PDB file of C-alpha atoms in Angstrom:
ATOM      1  CA  MET A   1      -9.033  10.855  -8.871  1.00  0.00           C
ATOM      2  CA  ASP A   2      -6.767   8.089 -10.064  1.00  0.00           C
ATOM      3  CA  GLU A   3      -8.229   4.665 -10.834  1.00  0.00           C
ATOM      4  CA  LYS A   4      -5.476   2.892  -8.927  1.00  0.00           C
ATOM      5  CA  VAL A   5      -5.052   3.303  -5.178  1.00  0.00           C
ATOM      6  CA  LEU A   6      -2.060   2.041  -3.189  1.00  0.00           C
ATOM      7  CA  ILE A   7      -2.496   1.867   0.605  1.00  0.00           C
ATOM      8  CA  VAL A   8       0.666   2.152   2.692  1.00  0.00           C
ATOM      9  CA  GLU A   9       1.266   2.832   6.407  1.00  0.00           C
ATOM     10  CA  GLY A  10       3.162   6.080   6.549  1.00  0.00           C
ATOM     11  CA  THR A  11       4.572   9.079   4.725  1.00  0.00           C
ATOM     12  CA  SER A  12       8.043   7.527   4.458  1.00  0.00           C
ATOM     13  CA  ASP A  13       6.430   4.521   2.699  1.00  0.00           C
ATOM     14  CA  ARG A  14       4.538   6.881   0.380  1.00  0.00           C
ATOM     15  CA  LYS A  15       7.740   8.725  -0.546  1.00  0.00           C
ATOM     16  CA  ARG A  16       9.544   5.410  -1.185  1.00  0.00           C
ATOM     17  CA  VAL A  17       6.913   4.016  -3.513  1.00  0.00           C
ATOM     18  CA  LYS A  18       6.512   7.354  -5.383  1.00  0.00           C
ATOM     19  CA  LYS A  19      10.208   7.101  -6.299  1.00  0.00           C
ATOM     20  CA  VAL A  20       9.374   3.913  -8.182  1.00  0.00           C
ATOM     21  CA  LEU A  21       5.935   4.634  -9.689  1.00  0.00           C
ATOM     22  CA  ASP A  22       5.752   5.966 -13.253  1.00  0.00           C
ATOM     23  CA  GLU A  23       1.998   6.558 -13.469  1.00  0.00           C
ATOM     24  CA  PRO A  24      -0.572   8.490 -11.513  1.00  0.00           C
ATOM     25  CA  VAL A  25      -1.485   6.528  -8.399  1.00  0.00           C
ATOM     26  CA  ASP A  26      -3.358   7.760  -5.335  1.00  0.00           C
ATOM     27  CA  VAL A  27      -1.043   6.622  -2.525  1.00  0.00           C
ATOM     28  CA  ILE A  28      -2.954   6.674   0.782  1.00  0.00           C
ATOM     29  CA  CYS A  29      -1.292   6.530   4.200  1.00  0.00           C
ATOM     30  CA  THR A  30      -3.179   4.871   7.057  1.00  0.00           C
ATOM     31  CA  TYR A  31      -0.734   5.984   9.781  1.00  0.00           C
ATOM     32  CA  GLY A  32      -1.125   2.590  11.486  1.00  0.00           C
ATOM     33  CA  THR A  33      -4.174   0.606  12.525  1.00  0.00           C
ATOM     34  CA  LEU A  34      -7.506   2.326  11.765  1.00  0.00           C
ATOM     35  CA  SER A  35     -10.457   2.979  13.988  1.00  0.00           C
ATOM     36  CA  ASN A  36     -13.840   1.937  12.514  1.00  0.00           C
ATOM     37  CA  GLU A  37     -14.679   5.557  11.743  1.00  0.00           C
ATOM     38  CA  LYS A  38     -11.351   6.243   9.980  1.00  0.00           C
ATOM     39  CA  LEU A  39     -11.650   2.940   8.165  1.00  0.00           C
ATOM     40  CA  GLU A  40     -15.085   3.883   6.849  1.00  0.00           C
ATOM     41  CA  THR A  41     -13.831   7.301   5.732  1.00  0.00           C
ATOM     42  CA  LEU A  42     -10.947   5.607   3.924  1.00  0.00           C
ATOM     43  CA  ILE A  43     -12.938   2.904   2.220  1.00  0.00           C
ATOM     44  CA  PHE A  44     -16.013   4.780   0.946  1.00  0.00           C
ATOM     45  CA  PRO A  45     -14.237   6.844  -1.784  1.00  0.00           C
ATOM     46  CA  ILE A  46     -12.102   3.937  -2.986  1.00  0.00           C
ATOM     47  CA  GLU A  47     -14.549   1.039  -3.130  1.00  0.00           C
ATOM     48  CA  ASP A  48     -14.817   1.183  -6.937  1.00  0.00           C
ATOM     49  CA  LYS A  49     -11.085   1.675  -7.594  1.00  0.00           C
ATOM     50  CA  ASP A  50      -8.312  -0.866  -8.151  1.00  0.00           C
ATOM     51  CA  VAL A  51      -6.928  -1.092  -4.591  1.00  0.00           C
ATOM     52  CA  TYR A  52      -3.478  -2.402  -3.724  1.00  0.00           C
ATOM     53  CA  ILE A  53      -2.111  -2.833  -0.210  1.00  0.00           C
ATOM     54  CA  LEU A  54       1.611  -2.695   0.654  1.00  0.00           C
ATOM     55  CA  VAL A  55       2.370  -2.609   4.375  1.00  0.00           C
ATOM     56  CA  ASP A  56       5.378  -3.405   6.516  1.00  0.00           C
ATOM     57  CA  ALA A  57       6.401  -7.020   7.136  1.00  0.00           C
ATOM     58  CA  ASP A  58       6.021  -6.712  10.921  1.00  0.00           C
ATOM     59  CA  ASP A  59       3.288  -7.375  13.500  1.00  0.00           C
ATOM     60  CA  ALA A  60       1.697  -3.894  13.080  1.00  0.00           C
ATOM     61  CA  GLY A  61       1.687  -4.234   9.316  1.00  0.00           C
ATOM     62  CA  GLU A  62       0.138  -7.708   9.422  1.00  0.00           C
ATOM     63  CA  SER A  63      -2.545  -6.488  11.806  1.00  0.00           C
ATOM     64  CA  LEU A  64      -3.380  -3.618   9.455  1.00  0.00           C
ATOM     65  CA  ARG A  65      -3.359  -6.010   6.481  1.00  0.00           C
ATOM     66  CA  LYS A  66      -5.905  -8.285   8.184  1.00  0.00           C
ATOM     67  CA  GLN A  67      -8.084  -5.294   8.961  1.00  0.00           C
ATOM     68  CA  LEU A  68      -7.975  -4.070   5.353  1.00  0.00           C
ATOM     69  CA  LYS A  69      -8.498  -7.592   3.997  1.00  0.00           C
ATOM     70  CA  ARG A  70     -11.792  -7.827   5.842  1.00  0.00           C
ATOM     71  CA  GLU A  71     -13.027  -4.414   4.625  1.00  0.00           C
ATOM     72  CA  LEU A  72     -11.552  -4.556   1.133  1.00  0.00           C
ATOM     73  CA  PRO A  73     -11.783  -8.220   0.117  1.00  0.00           C
ATOM     74  CA  ASN A  74     -11.085  -7.491  -3.575  1.00  0.00           C
ATOM     75  CA  ALA A  75      -7.857  -5.550  -2.904  1.00  0.00           C
ATOM     76  CA  THR A  76      -4.577  -6.924  -4.203  1.00  0.00           C
ATOM     77  CA  HIS A  77      -1.994  -7.536  -1.473  1.00  0.00           C
ATOM     78  CA  LEU A  78       1.658  -6.789  -2.201  1.00  0.00           C
ATOM     79  CA  TYR A  79       4.451  -7.863   0.085  1.00  0.00           C
ATOM     80  CA  THR A  80       7.932  -6.881   1.015  1.00  0.00           C
ATOM     81  CA  GLN A  81      10.307  -9.541   2.421  1.00  0.00           C
ATOM     82  CA  LYS A  82      10.368 -10.005   6.166  1.00  0.00           C
ATOM     83  CA  GLY A  83      14.145  -9.383   6.078  1.00  0.00           C
ATOM     84  CA  TYR A  84      13.530  -5.867   4.814  1.00  0.00           C
ATOM     85  CA  GLY A  85      10.874  -5.299   7.494  1.00  0.00           C
ATOM     86  CA  GLN A  86       9.517  -1.928   6.412  1.00  0.00           C
ATOM     87  CA  VAL A  87       8.456  -0.610   3.048  1.00  0.00           C
ATOM     88  CA  GLU A  88      10.602   2.488   3.600  1.00  0.00           C
ATOM     89  CA  THR A  89      13.748   0.350   4.006  1.00  0.00           C
ATOM     90  CA  THR A  90      13.011  -2.042   1.167  1.00  0.00           C
ATOM     91  CA  PRO A  91      15.660  -1.698  -1.528  1.00  0.00           C
ATOM     92  CA  ILE A  92      14.480   0.283  -4.551  1.00  0.00           C
ATOM     93  CA  ASP A  93      15.279  -2.580  -6.939  1.00  0.00           C
ATOM     94  CA  TYR A  94      13.164  -5.058  -4.965  1.00  0.00           C
ATOM     95  CA  LEU A  95      10.314  -2.576  -4.561  1.00  0.00           C
ATOM     96  CA  THR A  96      10.349  -1.940  -8.282  1.00  0.00           C
ATOM     97  CA  GLU A  97       9.941  -5.681  -8.931  1.00  0.00           C
ATOM     98  CA  VAL A  98       7.088  -5.954  -6.411  1.00  0.00           C
ATOM     99  CA  LEU A  99       5.192  -3.077  -8.047  1.00  0.00           C
ATOM    100  CA  ARG A 100       6.080  -3.909 -11.698  1.00  0.00           C
ATOM    101  CA  GLY A 101       3.328  -6.493 -12.099  1.00  0.00           C
ATOM    102  CA  TYR A 102       0.609  -3.978 -11.181  1.00  0.00           C
ATOM    103  CA  PHE A 103       1.937  -0.511 -12.041  1.00  0.00           C
ATOM    104  CA  HIS A 104       4.106   1.270 -14.532  1.00  0.00           C
ATOM    105  CA  VAL A 105       7.456   1.719 -12.846  1.00  0.00           C
ATOM    106  CA  LYS A 106      10.532   3.782 -13.608  1.00  0.00           C
ATOM    107  CA  GLN A 107      13.431   1.922 -15.243  1.00  0.00           C
TER     108      GLN A 107
END
């Protein structure tokens, strides 16, 4: 398993970030807010990894971010601009800049 883990909300977000990433990263989809059981299942295998969180800049995304912040206090939080709203609609150039500080990205 990869040492870096990027948590996103959905499959469209996963596809979007994979277009930018130029290194092996385990991109995990939460499919929205997590139940306690699903949260536990998600967290256990990644506790010792470098975890990054990139969720939508909307109410649902912020709710998920708060939930993950409580359970993964050492995770690094990455943000898209509110004007872009969702990760999947964030321009590739902007997404590249957001990820560049933490991952190898395509030029």
